[in-house]
mmCIF file of C-alpha atoms in Angstrom:
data_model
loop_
_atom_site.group_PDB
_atom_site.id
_atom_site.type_symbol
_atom_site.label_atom_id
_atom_site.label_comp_id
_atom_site.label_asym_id
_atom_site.label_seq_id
_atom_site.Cartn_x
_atom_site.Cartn_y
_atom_site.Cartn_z
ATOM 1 C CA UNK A 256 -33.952 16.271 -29.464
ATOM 2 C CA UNK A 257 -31.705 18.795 -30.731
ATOM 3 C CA UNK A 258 -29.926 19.482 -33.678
ATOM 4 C CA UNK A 259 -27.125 21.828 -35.091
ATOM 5 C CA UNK A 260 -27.463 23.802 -32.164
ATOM 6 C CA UNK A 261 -25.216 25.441 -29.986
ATOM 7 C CA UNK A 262 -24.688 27.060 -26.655
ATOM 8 C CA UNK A 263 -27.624 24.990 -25.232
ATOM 9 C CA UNK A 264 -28.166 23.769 -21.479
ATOM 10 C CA UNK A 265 -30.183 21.277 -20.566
ATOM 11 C CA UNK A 266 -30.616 20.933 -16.760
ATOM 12 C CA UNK A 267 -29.625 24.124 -14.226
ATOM 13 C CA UNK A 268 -26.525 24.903 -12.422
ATOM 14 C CA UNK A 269 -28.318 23.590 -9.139
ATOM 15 C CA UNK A 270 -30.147 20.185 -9.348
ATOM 16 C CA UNK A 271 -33.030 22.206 -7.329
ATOM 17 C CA UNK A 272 -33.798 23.058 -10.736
ATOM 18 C CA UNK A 273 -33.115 20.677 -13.160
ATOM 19 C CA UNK A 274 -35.350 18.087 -15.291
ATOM 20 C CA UNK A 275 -36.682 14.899 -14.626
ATOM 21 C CA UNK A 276 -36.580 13.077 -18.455
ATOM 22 C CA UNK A 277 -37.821 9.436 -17.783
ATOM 23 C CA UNK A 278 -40.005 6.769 -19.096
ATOM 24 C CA UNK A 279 -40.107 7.609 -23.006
ATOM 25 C CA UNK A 280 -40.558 5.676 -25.879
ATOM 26 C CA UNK A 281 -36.884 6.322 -27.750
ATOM 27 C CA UNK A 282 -34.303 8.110 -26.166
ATOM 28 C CA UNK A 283 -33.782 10.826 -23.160
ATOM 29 C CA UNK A 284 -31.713 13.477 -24.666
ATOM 30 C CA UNK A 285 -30.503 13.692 -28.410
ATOM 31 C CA UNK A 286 -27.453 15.859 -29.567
ATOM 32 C CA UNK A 287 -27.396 15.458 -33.301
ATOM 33 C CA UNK A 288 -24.085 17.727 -34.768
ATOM 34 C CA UNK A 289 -24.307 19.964 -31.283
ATOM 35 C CA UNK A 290 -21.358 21.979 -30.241
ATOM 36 C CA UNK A 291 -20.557 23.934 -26.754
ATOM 37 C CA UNK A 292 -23.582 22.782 -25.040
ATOM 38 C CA UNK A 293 -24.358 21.508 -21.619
ATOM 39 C CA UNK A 294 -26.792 18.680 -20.083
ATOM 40 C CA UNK A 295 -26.501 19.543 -16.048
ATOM 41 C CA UNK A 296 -27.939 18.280 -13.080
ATOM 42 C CA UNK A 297 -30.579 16.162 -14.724
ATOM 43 C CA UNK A 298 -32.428 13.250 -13.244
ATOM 44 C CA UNK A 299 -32.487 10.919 -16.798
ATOM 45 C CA UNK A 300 -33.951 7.071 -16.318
ATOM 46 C CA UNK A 301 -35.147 7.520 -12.972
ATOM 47 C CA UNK A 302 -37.888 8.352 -10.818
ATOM 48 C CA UNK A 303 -38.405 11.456 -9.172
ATOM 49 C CA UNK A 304 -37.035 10.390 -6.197
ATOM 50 C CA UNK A 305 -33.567 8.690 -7.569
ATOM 51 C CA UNK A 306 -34.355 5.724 -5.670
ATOM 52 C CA UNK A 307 -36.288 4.025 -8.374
ATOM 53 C CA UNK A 308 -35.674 3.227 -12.118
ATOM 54 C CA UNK A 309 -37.768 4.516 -14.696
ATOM 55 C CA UNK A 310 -36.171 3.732 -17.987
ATOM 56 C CA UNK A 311 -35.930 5.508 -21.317
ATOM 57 C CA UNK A 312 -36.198 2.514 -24.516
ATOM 58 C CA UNK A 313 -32.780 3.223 -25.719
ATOM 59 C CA UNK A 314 -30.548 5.217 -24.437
ATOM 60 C CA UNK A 315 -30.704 8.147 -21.610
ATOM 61 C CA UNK A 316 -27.993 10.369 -23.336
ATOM 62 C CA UNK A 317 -27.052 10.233 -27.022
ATOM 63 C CA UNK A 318 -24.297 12.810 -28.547
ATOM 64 C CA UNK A 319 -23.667 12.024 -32.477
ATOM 65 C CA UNK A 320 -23.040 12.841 -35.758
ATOM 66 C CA UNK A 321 -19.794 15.172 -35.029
ATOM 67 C CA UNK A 322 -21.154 17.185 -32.344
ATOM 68 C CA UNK A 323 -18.066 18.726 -30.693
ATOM 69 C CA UNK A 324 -17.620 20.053 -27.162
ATOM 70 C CA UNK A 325 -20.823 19.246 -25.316
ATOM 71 C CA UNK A 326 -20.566 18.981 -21.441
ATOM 72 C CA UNK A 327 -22.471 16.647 -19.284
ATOM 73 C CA UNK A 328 -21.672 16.895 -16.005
ATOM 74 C CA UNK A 329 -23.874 16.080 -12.220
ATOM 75 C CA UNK A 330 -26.417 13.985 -13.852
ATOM 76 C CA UNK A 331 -27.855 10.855 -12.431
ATOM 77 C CA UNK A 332 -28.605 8.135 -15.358
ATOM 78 C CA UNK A 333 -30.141 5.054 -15.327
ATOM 79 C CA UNK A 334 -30.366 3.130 -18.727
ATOM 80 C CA UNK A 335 -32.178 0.031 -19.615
ATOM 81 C CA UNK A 336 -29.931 -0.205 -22.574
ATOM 82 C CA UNK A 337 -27.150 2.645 -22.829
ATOM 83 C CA UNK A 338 -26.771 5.373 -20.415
ATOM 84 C CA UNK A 339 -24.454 7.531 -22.081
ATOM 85 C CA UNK A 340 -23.794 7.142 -25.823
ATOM 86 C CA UNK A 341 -21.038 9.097 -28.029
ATOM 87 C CA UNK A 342 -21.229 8.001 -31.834
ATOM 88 C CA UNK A 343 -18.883 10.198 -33.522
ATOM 89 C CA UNK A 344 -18.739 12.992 -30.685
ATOM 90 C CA UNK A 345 -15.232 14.339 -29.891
ATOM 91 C CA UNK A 346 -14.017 16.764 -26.863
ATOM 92 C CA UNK A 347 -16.759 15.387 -24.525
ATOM 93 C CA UNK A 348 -16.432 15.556 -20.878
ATOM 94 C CA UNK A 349 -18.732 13.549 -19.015
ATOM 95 C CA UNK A 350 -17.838 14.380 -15.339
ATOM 96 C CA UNK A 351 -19.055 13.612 -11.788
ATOM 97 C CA UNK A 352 -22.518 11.559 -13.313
ATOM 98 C CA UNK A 353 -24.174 9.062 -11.228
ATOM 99 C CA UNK A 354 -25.094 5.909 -13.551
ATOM 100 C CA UNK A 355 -26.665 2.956 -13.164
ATOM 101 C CA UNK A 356 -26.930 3.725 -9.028
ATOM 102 C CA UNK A 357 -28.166 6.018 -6.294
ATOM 103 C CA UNK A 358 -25.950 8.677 -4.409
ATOM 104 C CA UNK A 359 -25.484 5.692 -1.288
ATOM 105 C CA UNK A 360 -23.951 4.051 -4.587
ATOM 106 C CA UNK A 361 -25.975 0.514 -3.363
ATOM 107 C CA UNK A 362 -29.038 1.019 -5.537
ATOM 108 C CA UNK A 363 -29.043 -1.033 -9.235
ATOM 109 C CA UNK A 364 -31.060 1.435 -11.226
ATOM 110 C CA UNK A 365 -29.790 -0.109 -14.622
ATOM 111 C CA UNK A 366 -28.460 -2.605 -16.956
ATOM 112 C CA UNK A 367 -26.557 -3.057 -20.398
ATOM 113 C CA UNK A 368 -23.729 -0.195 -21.041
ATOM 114 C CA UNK A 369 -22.762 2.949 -18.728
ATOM 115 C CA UNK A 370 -21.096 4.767 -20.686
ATOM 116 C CA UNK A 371 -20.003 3.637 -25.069
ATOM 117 C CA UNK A 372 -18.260 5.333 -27.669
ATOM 118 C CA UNK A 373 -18.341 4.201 -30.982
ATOM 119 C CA UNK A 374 -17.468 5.625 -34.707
ATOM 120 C CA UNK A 375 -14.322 7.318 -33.933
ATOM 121 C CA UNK A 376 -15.463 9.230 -30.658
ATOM 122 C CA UNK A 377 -12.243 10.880 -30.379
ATOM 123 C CA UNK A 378 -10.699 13.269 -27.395
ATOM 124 C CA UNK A 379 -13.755 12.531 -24.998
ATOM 125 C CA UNK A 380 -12.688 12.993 -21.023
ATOM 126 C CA UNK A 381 -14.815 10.028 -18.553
ATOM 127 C CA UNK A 382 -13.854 11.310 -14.859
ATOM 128 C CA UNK A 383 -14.925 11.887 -11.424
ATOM 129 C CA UNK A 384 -18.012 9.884 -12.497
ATOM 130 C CA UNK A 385 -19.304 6.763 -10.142
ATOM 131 C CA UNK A 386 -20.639 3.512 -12.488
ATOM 132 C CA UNK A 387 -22.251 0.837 -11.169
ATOM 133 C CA UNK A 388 -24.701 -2.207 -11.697
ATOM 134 C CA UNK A 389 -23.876 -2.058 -15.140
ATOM 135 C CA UNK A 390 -23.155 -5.625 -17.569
ATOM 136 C CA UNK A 391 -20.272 -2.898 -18.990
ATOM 137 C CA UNK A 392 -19.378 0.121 -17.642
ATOM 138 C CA UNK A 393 -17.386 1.617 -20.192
ATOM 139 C CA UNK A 394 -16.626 0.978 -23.711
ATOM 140 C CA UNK A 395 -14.432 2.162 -26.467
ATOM 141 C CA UNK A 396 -14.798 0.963 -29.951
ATOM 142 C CA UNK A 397 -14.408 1.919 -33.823
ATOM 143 C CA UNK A 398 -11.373 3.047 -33.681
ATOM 144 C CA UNK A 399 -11.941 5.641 -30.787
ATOM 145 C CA UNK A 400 -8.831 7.847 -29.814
ATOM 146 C CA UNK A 401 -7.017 9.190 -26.856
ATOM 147 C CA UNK A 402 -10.178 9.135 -24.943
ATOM 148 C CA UNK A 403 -9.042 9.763 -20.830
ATOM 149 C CA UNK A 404 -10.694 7.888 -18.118
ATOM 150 C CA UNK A 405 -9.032 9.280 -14.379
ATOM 151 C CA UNK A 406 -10.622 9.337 -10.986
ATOM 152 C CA UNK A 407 -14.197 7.539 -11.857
ATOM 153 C CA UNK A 408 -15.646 4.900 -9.248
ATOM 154 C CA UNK A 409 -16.641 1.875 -11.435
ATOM 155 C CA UNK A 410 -17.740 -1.012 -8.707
ATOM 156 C CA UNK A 411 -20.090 -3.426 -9.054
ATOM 157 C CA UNK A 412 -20.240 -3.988 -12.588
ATOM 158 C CA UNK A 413 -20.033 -7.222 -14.702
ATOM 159 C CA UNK A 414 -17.021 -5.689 -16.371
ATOM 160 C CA UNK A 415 -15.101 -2.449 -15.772
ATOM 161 C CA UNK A 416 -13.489 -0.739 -19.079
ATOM 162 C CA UNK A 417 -13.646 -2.791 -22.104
ATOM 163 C CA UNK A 418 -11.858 -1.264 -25.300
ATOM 164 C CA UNK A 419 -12.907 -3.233 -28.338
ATOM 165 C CA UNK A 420 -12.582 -2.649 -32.410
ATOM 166 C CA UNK A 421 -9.087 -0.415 -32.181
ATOM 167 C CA UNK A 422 -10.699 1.586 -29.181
ATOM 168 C CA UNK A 423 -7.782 3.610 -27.615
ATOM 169 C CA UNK A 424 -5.823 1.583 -29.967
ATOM 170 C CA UNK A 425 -6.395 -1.183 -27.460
ATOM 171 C CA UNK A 426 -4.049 0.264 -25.495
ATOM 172 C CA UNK A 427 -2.920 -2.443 -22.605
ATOM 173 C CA UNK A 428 -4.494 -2.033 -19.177
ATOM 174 C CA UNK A 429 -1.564 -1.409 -16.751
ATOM 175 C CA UNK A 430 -0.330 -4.279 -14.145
ATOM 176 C CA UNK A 431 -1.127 -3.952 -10.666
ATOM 177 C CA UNK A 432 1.199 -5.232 -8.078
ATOM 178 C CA UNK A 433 -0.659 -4.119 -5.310
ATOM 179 C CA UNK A 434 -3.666 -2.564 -4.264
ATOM 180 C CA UNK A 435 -4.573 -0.834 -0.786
ATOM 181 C CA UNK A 436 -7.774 1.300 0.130
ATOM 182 C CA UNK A 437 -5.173 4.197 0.163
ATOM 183 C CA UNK A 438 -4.471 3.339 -3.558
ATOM 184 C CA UNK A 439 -2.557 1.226 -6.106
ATOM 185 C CA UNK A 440 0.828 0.618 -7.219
ATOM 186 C CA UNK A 441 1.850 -1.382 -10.630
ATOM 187 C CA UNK A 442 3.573 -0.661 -13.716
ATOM 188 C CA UNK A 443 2.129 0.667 -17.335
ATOM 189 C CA UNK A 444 2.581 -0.743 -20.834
ATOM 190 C CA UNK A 445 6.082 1.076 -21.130
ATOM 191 C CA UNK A 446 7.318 0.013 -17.199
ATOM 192 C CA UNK A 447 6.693 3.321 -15.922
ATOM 193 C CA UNK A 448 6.205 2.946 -12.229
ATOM 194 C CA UNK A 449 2.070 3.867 -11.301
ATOM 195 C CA UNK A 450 1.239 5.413 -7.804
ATOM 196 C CA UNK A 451 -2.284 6.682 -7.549
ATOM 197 C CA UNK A 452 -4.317 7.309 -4.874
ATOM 198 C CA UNK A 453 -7.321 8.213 -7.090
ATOM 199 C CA UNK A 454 -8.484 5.003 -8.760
ATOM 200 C CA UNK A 455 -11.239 2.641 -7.514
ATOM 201 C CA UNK A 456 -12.267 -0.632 -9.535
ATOM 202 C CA UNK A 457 -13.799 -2.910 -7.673
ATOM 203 C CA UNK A 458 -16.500 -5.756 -8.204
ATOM 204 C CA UNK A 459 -18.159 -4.425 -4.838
ATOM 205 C CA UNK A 460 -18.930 -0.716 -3.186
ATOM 206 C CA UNK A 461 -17.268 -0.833 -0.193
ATOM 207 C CA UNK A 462 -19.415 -0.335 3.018
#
């Protein structure tokens, strides 16, 4: 738990080095009003090995209460309930995280939410980040704004990106025409022509 802090890291720059935070009673890790700080290269929800779930109650990550600018980046988190939880937390960037899986990406390690914002988390960047096994992978809710999802991996889930209560103004999912493993084509909410060769959401990894 930390609070009013800044300039903190939790983890290392090499996952040689970093924390194993598993199996407690309430949550993982707790930002309460945090700014500029880092969670890195953390095992959170697992077992030692990352082959094996070993759940914290709630959720694995929780940023709240207007903390600003926190980074959390190389993690792997597996949450029996949430695995990474913004209430109120703005100019997040939650970047290349395992969740809910294994680095083979066939492991379920978790259940209930990948990765929620709620209470106007506003700014936030999701990417680069594979999401798996979860009943949701991401939400947006409460009237959270301009939040960016772009190159994450969500397979395997019982639902990809929900947006919910004004989340990203409920901005319309584009239209796919077509979809290849070299990438997908379609059109967005104002007809502008989509070409990427970075997206992947499927219902099943591929082998």
């Amino acid at each position: 738990f930390a609070s009013d802090c800044r300039d903190i890291l939790i983890g290392s720059e090499t996952k040689s080095r970093a924390n194993l935070i598993s199996g407690n009673e309430n949550r993982g890790i707790l930002f309460n009003s945090c700014s500029t700080s880092r969670i890195e290269n953390n095992r959170i929800g697992v077992d030692r090995t990352g082959q094996k779930p070993l759940h914290n109650d709630f959720e694995s990550i929780l940023v709240q209460s207007g903390s600003d600018s926190i980074s959390i980046t190389g993690n792997q988190v597996a949450g029996k309930i949430f695995g990474i939880r913004l209430i109120d937390a703005s100019h997040t960037q939650i970047q290349n995280n395992t969740i809910n899986t294994d680095s083979t990406f066939l492991k379920d390690l978790g259940d209930g939410a990948g990765i929620l914002l709620q209470e106007q988390s506003n700014d936030n960047l999701i990417a680069e980040n594979q999401i798996s096994f979860c009943q949701r992978a991401v939400v947006i809710a409460d009237t959270s704004l301009r939040n960016t999802l772009s190159r994450n991996r969500i397979t395997a889930n019982g639902q990809a990106i929900i947006l919910v209560e004004g989340g990203n103004n409920l901005l319309p999912a584009p239209v796919l025409t077509a979809a290849t493993r070299d990438g997908t084509t379609g059109t967005d909410r104002k007809s502008t022509r989509l070409n990427s060769s970075h997206t992947d959401i499927s219902r099943m990894p591929s082998s």
